[in-house]
Backbone as a printed PyTorch tensor [residue, N CA C, xyz], in Angstrom:
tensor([[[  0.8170,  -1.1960,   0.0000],
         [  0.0000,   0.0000,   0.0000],
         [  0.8580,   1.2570,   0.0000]],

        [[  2.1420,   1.0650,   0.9410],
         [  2.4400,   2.2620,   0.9400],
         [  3.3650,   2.4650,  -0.3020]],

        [[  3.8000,   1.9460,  -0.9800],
         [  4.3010,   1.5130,  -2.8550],
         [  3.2340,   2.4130,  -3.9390]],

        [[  2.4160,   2.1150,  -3.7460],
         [  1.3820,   2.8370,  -4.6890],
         [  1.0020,   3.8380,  -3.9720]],

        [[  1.1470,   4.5410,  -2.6100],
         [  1.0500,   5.8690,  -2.0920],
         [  2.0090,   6.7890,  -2.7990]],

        [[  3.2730,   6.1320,  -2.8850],
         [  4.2710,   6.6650,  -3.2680],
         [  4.3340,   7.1240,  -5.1110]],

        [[  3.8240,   5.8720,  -5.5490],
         [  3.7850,   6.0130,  -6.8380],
         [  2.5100,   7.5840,  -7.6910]],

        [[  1.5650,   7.3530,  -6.4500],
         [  0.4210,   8.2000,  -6.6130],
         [  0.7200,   9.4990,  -6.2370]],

        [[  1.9230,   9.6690,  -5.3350],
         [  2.0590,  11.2180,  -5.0030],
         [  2.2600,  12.4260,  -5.6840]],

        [[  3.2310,  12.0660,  -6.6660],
         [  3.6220,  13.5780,  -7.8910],
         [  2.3040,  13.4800,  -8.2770]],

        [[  1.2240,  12.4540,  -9.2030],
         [  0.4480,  13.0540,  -9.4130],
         [ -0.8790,  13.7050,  -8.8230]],

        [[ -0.8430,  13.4390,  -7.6750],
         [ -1.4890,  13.6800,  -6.5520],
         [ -1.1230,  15.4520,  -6.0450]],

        [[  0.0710,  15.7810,  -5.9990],
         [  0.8330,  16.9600,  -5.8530],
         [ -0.0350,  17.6050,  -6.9970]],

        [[  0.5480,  17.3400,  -8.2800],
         [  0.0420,  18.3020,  -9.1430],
         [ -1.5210,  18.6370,  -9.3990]],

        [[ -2.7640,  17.1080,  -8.9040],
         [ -4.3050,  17.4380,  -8.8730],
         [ -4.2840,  18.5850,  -7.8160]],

        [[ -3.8880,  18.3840,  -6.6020],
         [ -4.1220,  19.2540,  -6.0360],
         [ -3.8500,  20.5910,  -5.8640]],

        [[ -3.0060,  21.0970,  -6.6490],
         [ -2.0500,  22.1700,  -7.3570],
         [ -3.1320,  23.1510,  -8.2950]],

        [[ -3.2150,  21.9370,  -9.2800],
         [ -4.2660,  22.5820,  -9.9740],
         [ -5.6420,  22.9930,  -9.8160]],

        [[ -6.3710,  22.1990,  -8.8940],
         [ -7.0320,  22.3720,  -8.1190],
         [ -7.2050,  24.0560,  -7.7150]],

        [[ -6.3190,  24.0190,  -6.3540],
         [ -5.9190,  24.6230,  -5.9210],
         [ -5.7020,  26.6500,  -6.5490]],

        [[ -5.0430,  26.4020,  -7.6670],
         [ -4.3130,  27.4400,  -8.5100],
         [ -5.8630,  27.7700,  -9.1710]],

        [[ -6.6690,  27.0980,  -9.9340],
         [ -7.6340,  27.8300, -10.6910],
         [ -8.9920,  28.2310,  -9.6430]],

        [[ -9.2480,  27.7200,  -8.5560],
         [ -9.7670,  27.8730,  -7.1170],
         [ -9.5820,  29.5870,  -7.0550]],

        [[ -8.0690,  30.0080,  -7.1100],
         [ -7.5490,  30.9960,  -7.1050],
         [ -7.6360,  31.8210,  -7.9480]],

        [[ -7.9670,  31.5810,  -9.1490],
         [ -8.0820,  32.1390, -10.3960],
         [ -9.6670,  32.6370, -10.3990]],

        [[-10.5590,  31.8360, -10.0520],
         [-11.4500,  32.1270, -10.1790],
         [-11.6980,  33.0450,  -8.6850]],

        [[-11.4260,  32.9060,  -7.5060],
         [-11.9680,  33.5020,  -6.5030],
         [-11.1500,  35.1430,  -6.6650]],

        [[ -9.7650,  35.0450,  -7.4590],
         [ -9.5760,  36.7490,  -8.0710],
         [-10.3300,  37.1600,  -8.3530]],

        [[-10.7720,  36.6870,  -9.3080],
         [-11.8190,  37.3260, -10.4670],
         [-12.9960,  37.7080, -10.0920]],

        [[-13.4020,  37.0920,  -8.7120],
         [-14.7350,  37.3860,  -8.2370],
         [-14.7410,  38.6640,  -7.5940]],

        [[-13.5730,  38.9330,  -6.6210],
         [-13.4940,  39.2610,  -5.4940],
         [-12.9000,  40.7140,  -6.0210]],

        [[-12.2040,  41.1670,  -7.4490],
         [-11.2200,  41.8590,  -8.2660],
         [ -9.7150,  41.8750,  -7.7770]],

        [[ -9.3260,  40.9440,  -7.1800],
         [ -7.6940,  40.8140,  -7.1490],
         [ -7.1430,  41.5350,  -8.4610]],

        [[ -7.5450,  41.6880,  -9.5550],
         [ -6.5710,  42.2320, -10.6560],
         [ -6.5680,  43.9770, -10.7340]],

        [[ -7.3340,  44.0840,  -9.7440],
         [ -7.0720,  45.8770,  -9.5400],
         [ -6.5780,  46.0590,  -8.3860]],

        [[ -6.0570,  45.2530,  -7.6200],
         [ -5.2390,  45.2720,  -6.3820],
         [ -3.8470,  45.2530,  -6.5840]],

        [[ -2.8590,  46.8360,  -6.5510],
         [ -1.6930,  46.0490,  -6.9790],
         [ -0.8520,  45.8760,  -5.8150]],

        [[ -0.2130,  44.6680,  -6.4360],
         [  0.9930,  44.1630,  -5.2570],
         [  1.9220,  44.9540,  -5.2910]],

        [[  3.3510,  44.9950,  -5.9900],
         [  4.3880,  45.6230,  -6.3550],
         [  3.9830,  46.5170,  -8.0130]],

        [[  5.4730,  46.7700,  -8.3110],
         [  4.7010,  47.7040,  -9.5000],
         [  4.8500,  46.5940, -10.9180]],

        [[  3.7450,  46.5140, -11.5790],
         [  3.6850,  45.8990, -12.3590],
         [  3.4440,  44.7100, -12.3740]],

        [[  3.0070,  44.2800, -11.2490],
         [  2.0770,  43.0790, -10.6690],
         [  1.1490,  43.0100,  -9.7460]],

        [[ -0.4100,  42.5960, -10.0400],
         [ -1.4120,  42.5420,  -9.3060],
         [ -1.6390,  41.9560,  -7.8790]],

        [[ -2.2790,  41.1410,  -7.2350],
         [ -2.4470,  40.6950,  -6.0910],
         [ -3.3450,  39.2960,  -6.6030]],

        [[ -3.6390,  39.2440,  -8.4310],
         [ -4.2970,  38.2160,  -8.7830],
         [ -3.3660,  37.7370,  -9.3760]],

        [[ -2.2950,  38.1030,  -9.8360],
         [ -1.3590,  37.6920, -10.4420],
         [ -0.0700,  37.5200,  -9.7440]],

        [[ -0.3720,  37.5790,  -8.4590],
         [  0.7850,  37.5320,  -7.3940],
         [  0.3600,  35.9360,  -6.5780]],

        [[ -0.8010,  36.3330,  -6.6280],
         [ -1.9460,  34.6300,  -5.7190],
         [ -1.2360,  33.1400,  -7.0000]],

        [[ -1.4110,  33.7880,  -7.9590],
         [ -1.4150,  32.2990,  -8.9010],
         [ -0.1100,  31.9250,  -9.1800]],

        [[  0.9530,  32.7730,  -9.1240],
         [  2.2610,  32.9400,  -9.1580],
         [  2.3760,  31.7980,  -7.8110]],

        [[  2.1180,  32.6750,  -6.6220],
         [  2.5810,  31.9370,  -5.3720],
         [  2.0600,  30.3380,  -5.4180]],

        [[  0.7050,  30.1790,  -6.0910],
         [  0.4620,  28.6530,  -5.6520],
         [  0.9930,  28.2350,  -6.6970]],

        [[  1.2260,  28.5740,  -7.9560],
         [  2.0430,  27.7150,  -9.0680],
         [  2.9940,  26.8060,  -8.3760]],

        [[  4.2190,  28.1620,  -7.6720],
         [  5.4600,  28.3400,  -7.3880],
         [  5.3110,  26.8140,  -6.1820]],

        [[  4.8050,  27.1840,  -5.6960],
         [  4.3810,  26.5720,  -3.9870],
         [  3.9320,  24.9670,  -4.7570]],

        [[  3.3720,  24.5380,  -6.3160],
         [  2.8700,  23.3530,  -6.1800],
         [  4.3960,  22.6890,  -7.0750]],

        [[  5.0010,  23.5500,  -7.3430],
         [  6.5540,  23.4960,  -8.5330],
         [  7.3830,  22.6420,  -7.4430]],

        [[  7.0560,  23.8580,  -6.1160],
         [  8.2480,  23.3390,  -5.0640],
         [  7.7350,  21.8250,  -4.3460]],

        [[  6.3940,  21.8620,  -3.8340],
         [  6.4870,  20.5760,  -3.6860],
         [  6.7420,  19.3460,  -3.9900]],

        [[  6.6470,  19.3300,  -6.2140],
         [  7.0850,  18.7140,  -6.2320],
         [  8.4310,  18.1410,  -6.4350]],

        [[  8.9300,  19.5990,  -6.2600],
         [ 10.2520,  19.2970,  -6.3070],
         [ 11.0120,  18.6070,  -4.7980]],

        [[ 10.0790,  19.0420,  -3.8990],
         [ 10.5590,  18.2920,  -2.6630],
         [ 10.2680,  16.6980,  -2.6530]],

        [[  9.3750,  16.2580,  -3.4380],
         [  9.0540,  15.0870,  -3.2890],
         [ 10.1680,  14.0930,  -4.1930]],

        [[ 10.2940,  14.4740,  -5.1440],
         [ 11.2710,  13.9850,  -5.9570],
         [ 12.9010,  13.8630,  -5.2590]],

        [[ 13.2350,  14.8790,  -4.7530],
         [ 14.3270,  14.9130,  -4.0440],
         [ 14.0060,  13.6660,  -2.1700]],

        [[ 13.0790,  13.7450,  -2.4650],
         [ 12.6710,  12.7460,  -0.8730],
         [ 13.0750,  11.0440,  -1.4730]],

        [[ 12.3210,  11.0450,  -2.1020],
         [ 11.8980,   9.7480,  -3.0170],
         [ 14.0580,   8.9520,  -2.8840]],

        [[ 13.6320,   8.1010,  -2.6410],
         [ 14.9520,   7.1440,  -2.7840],
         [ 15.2760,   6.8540,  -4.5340]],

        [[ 16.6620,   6.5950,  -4.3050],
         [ 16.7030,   6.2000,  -5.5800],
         [ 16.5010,   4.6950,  -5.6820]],

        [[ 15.9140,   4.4660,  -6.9010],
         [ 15.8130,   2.3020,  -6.8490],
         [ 17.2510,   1.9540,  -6.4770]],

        [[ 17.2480,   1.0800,  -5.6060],
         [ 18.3110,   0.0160,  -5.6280],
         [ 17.7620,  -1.0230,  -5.2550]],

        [[ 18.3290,  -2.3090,  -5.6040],
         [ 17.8350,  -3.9120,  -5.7220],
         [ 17.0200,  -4.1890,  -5.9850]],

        [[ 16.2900,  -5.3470,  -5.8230],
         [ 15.3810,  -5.6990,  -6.3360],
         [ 13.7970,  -5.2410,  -5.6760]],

        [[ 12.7330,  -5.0580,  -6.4310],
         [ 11.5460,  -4.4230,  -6.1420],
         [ 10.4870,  -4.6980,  -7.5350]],

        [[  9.0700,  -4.4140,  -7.6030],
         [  7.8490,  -4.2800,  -8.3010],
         [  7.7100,  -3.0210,  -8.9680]],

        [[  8.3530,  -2.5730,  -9.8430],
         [  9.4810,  -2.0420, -10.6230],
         [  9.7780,  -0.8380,  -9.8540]],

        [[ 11.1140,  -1.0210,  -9.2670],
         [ 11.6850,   0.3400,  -8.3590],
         [ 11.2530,   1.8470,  -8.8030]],

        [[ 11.4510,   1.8640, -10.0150],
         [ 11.6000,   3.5410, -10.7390],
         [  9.9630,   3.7700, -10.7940]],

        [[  8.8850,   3.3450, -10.1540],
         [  8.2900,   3.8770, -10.5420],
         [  7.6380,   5.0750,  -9.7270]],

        [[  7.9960,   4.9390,  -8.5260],
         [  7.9860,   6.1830,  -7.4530],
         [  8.3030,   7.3890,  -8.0900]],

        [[  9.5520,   7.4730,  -8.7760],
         [ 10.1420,   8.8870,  -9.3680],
         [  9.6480,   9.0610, -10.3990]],

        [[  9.2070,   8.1600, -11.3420],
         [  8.6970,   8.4620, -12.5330],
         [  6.9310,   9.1870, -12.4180]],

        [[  6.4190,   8.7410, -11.7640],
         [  5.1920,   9.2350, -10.9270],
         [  5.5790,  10.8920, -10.5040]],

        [[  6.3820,  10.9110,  -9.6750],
         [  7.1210,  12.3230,  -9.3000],
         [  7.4010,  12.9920, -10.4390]],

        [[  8.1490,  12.7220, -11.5280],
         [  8.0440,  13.1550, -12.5120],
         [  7.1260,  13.7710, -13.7350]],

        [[  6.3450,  12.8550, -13.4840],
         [  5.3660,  13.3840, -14.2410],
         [  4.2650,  14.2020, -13.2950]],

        [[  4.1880,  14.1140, -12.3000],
         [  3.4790,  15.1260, -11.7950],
         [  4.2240,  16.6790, -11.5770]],

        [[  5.3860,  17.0230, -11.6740],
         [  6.0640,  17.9790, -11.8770],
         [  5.6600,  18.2580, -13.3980]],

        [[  6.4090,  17.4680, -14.2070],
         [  6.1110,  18.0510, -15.6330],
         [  4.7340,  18.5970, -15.6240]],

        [[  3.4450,  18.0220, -14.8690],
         [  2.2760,  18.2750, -15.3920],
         [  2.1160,  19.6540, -15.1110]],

        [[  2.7560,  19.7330, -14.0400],
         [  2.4670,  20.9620, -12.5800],
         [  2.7730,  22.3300, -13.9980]],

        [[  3.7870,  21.9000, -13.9230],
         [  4.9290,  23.1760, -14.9890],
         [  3.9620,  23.3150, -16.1610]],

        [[  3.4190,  22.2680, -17.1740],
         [  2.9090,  22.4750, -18.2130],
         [  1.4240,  23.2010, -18.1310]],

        [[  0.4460,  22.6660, -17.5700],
         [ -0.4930,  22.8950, -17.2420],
         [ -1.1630,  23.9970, -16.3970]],

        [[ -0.2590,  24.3930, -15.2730],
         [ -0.7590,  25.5950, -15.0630],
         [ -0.1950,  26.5050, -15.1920]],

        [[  0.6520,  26.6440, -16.3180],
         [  2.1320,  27.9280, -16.8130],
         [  0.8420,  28.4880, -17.4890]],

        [[ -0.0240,  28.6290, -18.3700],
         [ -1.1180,  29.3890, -18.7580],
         [ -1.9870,  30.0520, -17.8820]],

        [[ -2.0830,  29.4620, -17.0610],
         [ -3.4110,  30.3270, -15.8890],
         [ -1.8670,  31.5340, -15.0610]],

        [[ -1.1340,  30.6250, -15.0050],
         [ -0.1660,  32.1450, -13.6990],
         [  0.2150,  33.0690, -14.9790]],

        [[  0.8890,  32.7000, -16.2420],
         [  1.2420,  33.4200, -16.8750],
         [  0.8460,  34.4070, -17.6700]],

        [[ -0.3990,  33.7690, -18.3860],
         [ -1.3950,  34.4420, -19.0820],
         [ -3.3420,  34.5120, -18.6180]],

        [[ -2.6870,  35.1140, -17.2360],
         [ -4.3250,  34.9140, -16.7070],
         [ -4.9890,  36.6540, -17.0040]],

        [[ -6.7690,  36.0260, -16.9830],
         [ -7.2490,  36.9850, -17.3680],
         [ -8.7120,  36.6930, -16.7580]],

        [[ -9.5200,  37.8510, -16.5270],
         [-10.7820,  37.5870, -15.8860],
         [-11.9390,  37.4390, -17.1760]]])
């Protein structure tokens, strides 16, 4: 059980990421985060989606770095990191449009 916890986590990281990030996207938009400015030349809606992008990037970058590397024999070792992996890639691909090019 705890094998397929492991295997399930990157992409687990990144559902909840995304989740999470358009949650944010939409509760800007309600609330007008994009006329709130943070610093100059960045909003407080565009500062929110930035931070949880950033925040779901890093987790999975913490998880990947946690994760052991395979050694000996196992029910195929690599697949913990490869799981990690692709839930990073997803993280990066998928919500680089909503932080980067968001709009109400």
């Amino acid at each position: 059980m705890r094998w397929l916890a492991l295997v399930l986590a990157g992409p687990g990281i990144w559902a909840g990421g995304f989740a999470g990030v358009y949650a944010l996207h939409g509760t800007g938009c309600a609330v007008g985060w994009p006329d709130t400015a943070l610093a100059v030349g960045i909003d407080a809606h565009t500062g929110a989606l930035w931070a949880g992008w950033l925040a779901t990037l890093g987790a999975g970058g913490l998880l990947l770095r946690a994760l052991p590397r395979p050694e000996g024999p196992g029910w195929p070792p690599h697949l913990p990191r490869t799981g990690a992996w692709i839930g990073l890639a997803a993280t990066a691909f998928t919500l680089s449009p909503v932080a980067l090019a968001s709009s109400c």
